[in-house]
Coordinates of N, CA and C in Angstrom, one line a residue:
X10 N 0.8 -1.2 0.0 CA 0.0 0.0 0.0 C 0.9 1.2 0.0
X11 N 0.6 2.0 -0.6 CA 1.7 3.1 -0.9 C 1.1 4.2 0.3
X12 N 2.2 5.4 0.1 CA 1.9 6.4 1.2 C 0.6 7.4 0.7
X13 N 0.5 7.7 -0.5 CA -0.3 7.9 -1.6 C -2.0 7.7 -0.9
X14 N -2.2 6.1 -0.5 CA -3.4 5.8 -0.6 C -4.0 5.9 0.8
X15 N -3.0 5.6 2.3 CA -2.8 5.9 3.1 C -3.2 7.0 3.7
X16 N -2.7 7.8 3.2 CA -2.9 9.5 3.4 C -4.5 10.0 3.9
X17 N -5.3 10.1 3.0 CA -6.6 10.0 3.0 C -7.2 9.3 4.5
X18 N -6.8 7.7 4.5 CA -7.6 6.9 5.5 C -7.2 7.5 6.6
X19 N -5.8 7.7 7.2 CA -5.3 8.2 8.5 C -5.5 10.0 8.7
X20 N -5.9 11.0 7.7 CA -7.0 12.0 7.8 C -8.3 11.5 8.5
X21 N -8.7 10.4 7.6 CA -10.5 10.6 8.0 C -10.3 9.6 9.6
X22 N -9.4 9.0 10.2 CA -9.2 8.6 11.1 C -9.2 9.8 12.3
X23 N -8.1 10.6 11.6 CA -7.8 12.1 12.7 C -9.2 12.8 13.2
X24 N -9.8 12.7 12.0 CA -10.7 13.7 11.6 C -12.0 13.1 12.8
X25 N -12.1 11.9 12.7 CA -13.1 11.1 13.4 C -13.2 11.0 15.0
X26 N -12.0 11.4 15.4 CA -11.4 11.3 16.6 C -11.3 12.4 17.5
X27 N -11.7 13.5 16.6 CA -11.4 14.8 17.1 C -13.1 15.4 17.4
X28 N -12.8 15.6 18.9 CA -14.6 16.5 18.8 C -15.2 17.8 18.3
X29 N -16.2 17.6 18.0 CA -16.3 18.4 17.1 C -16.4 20.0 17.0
X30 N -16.6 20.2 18.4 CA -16.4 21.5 19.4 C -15.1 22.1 18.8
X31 N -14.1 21.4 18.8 CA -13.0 21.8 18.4 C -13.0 22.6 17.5
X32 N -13.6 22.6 16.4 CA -13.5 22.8 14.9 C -13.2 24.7 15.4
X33 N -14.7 25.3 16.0 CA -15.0 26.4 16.4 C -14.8 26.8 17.2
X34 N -13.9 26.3 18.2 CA -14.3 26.5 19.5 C -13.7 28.0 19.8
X35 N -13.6 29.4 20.0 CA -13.2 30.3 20.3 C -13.2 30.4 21.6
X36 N -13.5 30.0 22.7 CA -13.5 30.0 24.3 C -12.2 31.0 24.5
X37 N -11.8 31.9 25.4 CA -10.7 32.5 25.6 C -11.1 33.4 26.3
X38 N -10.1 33.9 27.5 CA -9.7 34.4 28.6 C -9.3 36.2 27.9
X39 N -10.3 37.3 28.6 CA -10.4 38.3 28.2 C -9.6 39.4 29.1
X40 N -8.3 39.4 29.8 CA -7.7 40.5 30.2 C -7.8 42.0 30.3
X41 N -8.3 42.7 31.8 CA -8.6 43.8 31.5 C -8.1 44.5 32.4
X42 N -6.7 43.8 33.1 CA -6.0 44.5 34.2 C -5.7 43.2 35.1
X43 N -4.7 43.6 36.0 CA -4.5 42.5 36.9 C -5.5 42.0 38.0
X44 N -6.3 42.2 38.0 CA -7.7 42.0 38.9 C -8.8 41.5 38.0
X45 N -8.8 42.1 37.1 CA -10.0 42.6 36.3 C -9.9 41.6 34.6
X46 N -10.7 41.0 34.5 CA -11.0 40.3 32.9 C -12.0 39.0 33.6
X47 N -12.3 38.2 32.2 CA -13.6 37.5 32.4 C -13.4 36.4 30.9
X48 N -14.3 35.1 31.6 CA -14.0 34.6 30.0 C -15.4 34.9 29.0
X49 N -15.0 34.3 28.1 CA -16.0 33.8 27.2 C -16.1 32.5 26.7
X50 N -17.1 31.8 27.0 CA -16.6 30.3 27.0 C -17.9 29.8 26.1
X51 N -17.8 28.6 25.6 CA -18.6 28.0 24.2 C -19.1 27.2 25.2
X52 N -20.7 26.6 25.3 CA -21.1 25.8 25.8 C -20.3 24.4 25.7
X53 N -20.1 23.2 26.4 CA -19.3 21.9 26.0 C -18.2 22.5 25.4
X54 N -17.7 23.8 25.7 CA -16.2 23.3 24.9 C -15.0 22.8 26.3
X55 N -14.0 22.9 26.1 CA -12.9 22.4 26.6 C -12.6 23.2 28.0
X56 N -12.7 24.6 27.9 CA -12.9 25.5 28.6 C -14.3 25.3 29.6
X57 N -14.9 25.1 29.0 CA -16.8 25.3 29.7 C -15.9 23.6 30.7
X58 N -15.6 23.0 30.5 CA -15.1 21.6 31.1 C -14.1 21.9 32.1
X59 N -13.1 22.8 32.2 CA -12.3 23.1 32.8 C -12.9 24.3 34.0
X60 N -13.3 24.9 33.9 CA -14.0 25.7 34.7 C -15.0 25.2 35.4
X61 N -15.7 23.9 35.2 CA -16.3 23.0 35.6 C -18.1 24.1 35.5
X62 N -18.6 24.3 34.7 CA -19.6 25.5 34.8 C -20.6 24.4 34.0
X63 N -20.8 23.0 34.6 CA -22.1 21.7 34.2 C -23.5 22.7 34.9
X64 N -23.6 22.9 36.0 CA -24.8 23.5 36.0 C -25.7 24.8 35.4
X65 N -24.7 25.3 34.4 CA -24.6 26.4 33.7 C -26.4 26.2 32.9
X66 N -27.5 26.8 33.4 CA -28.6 27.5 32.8 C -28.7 27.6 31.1
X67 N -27.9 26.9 30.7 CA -27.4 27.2 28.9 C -28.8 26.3 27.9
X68 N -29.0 26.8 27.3 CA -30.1 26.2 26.5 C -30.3 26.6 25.1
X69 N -30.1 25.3 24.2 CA -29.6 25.5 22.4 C -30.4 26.2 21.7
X70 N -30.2 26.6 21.5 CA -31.3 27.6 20.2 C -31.7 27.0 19.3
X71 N -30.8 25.7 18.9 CA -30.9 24.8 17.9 C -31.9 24.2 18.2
X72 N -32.6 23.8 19.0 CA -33.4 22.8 19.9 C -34.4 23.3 19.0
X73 N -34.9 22.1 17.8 CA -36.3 22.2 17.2 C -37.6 22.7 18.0
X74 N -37.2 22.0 18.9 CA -38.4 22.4 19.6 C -39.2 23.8 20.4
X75 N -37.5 24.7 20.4 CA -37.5 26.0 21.2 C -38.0 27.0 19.9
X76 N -37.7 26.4 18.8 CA -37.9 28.2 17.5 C -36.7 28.7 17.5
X77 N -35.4 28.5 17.9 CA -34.4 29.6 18.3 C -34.6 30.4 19.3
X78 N -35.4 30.1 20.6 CA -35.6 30.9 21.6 C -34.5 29.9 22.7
X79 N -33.6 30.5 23.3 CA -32.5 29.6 24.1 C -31.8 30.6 25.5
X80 N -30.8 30.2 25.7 CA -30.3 31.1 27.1 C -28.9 30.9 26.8
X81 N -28.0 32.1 27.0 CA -27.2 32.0 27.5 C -26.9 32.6 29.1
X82 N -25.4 32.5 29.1 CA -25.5 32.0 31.0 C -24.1 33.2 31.4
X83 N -24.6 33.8 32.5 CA -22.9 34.5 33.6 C -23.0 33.3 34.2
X84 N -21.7 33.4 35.0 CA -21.3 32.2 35.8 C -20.1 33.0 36.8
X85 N -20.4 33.1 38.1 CA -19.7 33.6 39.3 C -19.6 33.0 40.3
X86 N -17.8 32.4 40.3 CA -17.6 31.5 41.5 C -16.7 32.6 42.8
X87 N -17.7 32.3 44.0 CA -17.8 32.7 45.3 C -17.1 32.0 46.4
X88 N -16.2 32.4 47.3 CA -15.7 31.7 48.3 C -17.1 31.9 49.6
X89 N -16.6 31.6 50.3 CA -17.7 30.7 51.6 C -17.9 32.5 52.3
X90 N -17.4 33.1 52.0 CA -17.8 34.6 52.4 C -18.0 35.4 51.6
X91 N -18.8 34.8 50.1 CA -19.6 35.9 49.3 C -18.3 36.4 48.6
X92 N -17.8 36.5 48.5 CA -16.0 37.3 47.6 C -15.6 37.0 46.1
X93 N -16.0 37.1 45.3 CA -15.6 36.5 44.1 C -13.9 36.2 44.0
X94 N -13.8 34.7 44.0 CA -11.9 34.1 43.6 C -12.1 33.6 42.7
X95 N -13.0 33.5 41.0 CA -11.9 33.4 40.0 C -13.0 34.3 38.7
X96 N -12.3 34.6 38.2 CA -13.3 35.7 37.2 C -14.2 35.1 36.7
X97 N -14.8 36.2 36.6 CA -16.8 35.9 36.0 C -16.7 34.9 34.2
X98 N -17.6 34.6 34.2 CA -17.6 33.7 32.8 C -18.9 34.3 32.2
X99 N -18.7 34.2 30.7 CA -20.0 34.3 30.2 C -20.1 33.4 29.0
X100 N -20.7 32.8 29.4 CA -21.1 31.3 28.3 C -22.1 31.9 27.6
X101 N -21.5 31.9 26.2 CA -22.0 32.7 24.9 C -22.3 31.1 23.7
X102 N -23.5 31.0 23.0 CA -23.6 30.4 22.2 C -23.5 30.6 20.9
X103 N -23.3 32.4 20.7 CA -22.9 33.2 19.5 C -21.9 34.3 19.9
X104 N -22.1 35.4 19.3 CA -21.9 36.6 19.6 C -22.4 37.0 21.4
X105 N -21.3 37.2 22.1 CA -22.0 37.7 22.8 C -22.3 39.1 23.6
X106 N -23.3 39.5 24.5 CA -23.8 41.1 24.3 C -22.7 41.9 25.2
X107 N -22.3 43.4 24.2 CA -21.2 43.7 25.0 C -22.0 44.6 26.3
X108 N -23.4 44.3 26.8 CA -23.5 45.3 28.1 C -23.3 44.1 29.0
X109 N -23.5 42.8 28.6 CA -22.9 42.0 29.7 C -21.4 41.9 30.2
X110 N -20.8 41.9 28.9 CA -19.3 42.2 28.6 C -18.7 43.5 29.7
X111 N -19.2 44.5 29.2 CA -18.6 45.7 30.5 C -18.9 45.5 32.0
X112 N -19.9 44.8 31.8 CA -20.6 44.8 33.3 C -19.9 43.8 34.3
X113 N -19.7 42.5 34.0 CA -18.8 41.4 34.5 C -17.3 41.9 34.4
X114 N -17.1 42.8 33.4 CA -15.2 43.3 33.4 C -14.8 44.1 34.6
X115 N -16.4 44.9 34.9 CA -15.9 45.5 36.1 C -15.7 45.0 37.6
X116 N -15.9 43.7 37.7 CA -16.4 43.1 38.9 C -14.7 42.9 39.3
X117 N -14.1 43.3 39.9 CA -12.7 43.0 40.5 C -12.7 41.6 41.4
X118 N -11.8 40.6 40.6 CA -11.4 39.4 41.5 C -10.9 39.5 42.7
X119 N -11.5 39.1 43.9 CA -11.0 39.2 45.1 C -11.5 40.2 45.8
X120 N -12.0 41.4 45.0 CA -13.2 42.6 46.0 C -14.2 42.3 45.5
X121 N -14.8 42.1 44.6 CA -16.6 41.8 44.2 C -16.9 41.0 45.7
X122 N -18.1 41.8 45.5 CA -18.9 40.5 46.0 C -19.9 40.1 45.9
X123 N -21.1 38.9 46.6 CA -21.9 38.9 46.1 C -23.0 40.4 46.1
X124 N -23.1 41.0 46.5 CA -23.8 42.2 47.0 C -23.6 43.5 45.6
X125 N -22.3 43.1 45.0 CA -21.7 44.1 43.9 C -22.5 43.2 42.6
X126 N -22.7 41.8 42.8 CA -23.2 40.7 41.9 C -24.9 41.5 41.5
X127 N -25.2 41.3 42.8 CA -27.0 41.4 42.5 C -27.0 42.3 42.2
X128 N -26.4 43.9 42.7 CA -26.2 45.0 42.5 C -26.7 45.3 40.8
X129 N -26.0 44.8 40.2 CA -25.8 44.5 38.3 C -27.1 43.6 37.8
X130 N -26.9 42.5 38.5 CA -27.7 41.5 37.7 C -29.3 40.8 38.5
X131 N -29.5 41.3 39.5 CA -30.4 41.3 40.8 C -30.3 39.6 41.0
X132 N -31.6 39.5 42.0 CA -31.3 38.2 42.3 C -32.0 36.8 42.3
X133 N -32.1 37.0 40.6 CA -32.4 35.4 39.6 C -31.9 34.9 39.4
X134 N -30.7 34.4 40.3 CA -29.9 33.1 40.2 C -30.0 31.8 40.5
X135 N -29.3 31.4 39.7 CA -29.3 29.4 40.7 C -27.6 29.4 41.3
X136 N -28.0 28.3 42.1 CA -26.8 28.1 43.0 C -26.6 27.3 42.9
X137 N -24.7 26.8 42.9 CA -24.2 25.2 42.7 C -23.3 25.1 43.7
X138 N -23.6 24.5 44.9 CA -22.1 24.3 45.9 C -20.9 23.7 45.4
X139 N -20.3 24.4 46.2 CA -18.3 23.9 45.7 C -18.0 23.6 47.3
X140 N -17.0 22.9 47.3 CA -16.2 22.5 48.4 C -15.1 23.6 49.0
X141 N -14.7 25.2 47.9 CA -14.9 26.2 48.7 C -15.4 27.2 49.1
X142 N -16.8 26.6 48.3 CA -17.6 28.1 48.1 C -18.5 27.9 47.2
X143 N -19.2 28.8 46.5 CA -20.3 28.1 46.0 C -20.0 29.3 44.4
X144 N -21.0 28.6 43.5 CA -21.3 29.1 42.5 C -22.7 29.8 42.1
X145 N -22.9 31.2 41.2 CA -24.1 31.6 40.9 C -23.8 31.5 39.3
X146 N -25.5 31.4 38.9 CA -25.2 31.2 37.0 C -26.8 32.1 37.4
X147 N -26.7 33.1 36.0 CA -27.5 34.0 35.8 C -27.7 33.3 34.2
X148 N -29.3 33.5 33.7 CA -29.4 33.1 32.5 C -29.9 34.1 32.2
X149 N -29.4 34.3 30.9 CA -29.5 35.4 29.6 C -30.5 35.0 28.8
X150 N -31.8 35.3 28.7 CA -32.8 34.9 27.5 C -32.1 35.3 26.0
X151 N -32.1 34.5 24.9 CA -31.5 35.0 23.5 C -32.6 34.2 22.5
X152 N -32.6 35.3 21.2 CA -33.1 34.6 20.0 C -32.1 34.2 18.7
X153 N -32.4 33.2 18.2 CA -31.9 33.1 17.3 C -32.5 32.8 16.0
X154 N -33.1 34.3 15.2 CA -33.8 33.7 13.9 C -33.6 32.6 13.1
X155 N -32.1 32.5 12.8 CA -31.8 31.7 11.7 C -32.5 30.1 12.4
X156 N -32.4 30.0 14.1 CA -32.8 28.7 14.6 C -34.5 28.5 13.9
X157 N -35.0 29.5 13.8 CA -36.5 29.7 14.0 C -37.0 28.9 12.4
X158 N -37.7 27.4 12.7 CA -38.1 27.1 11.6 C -39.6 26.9 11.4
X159 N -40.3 27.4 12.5 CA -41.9 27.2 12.8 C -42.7 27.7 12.6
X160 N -43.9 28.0 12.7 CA -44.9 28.8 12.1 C -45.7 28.1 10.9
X161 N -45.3 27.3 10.2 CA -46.0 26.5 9.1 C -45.2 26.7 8.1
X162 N -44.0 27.5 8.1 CA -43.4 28.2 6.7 C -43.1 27.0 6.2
X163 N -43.1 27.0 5.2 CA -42.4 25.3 3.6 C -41.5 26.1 3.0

């Protein structure tokens, strides 16, 4: 078998192996001073796994069944005295809105607290205990026309 014919098979092998998240994934860590920045994280990506943010309020737009009506999610982990220790997240499933964007940049790691939290975002949160402190996730209502295939249209 030549290297020629090879080539191809051990691509679509690579290719098969690799999640698919990958392809798009833009997840990345937004710097806005040494206290101060926040992520933006892809639902299921690698990132959204590493920050451990499973209870994250997130809901597909794709979901035939929603129309393109979905959620995206902030995500603020809190030590056992209300304090935010690691910056805010915002799990975006597109573009996501820059008043949320300024609003979580301001929150200073290590002085926020919960009280600076509600202050911004009031207090429609869910809560996820940690072993040192706990987590809040705020959901973002979003549309997404292009998801929207209902109504009777052919």
């Amino acid at each position: 078998m030549s290297a020629r014919s090879v080539a191809p098979l051990l691509l679509l092998a690579v290719a098969t192996l690799a999640p698919a998240a990958s392809w798009n994934d833009d997840s990345h860590y937004v710097s806005l001073g040494p206290r101060n920045g926040y992520y933006i994280v892809r639902p299921g990506s690698r990132l959204f796994r590493q920050l451990g943010l499973y209870e994250a309020p997130v809901i597909d737009t794709a979901d035939p069944l929603r129309h393109g009506y979905g959620a995206d999610a902030l995500a603020f982990r809190f030590n056992r005295s209300g304090v935010l220790i690691a910056p805010p997240t915002y799990i975006a499933q597109a573009s996501p809105y820059d008043f949320y964007k300024r609003r979580i940049g301001s929150l200073a790691q290590g002085r926020a607290t919960v009280h600076d939290v509600e202050a911004f975002f009031g207090r429609g949160h869910s809560r996820a205990d940690r072993p040192d402190g706990f987590m809040w996730y705020y959901a973002l209502p979003v549309y997404n026309p292009f998801e929207d295939w209902g109504g009777g249209r052919r």
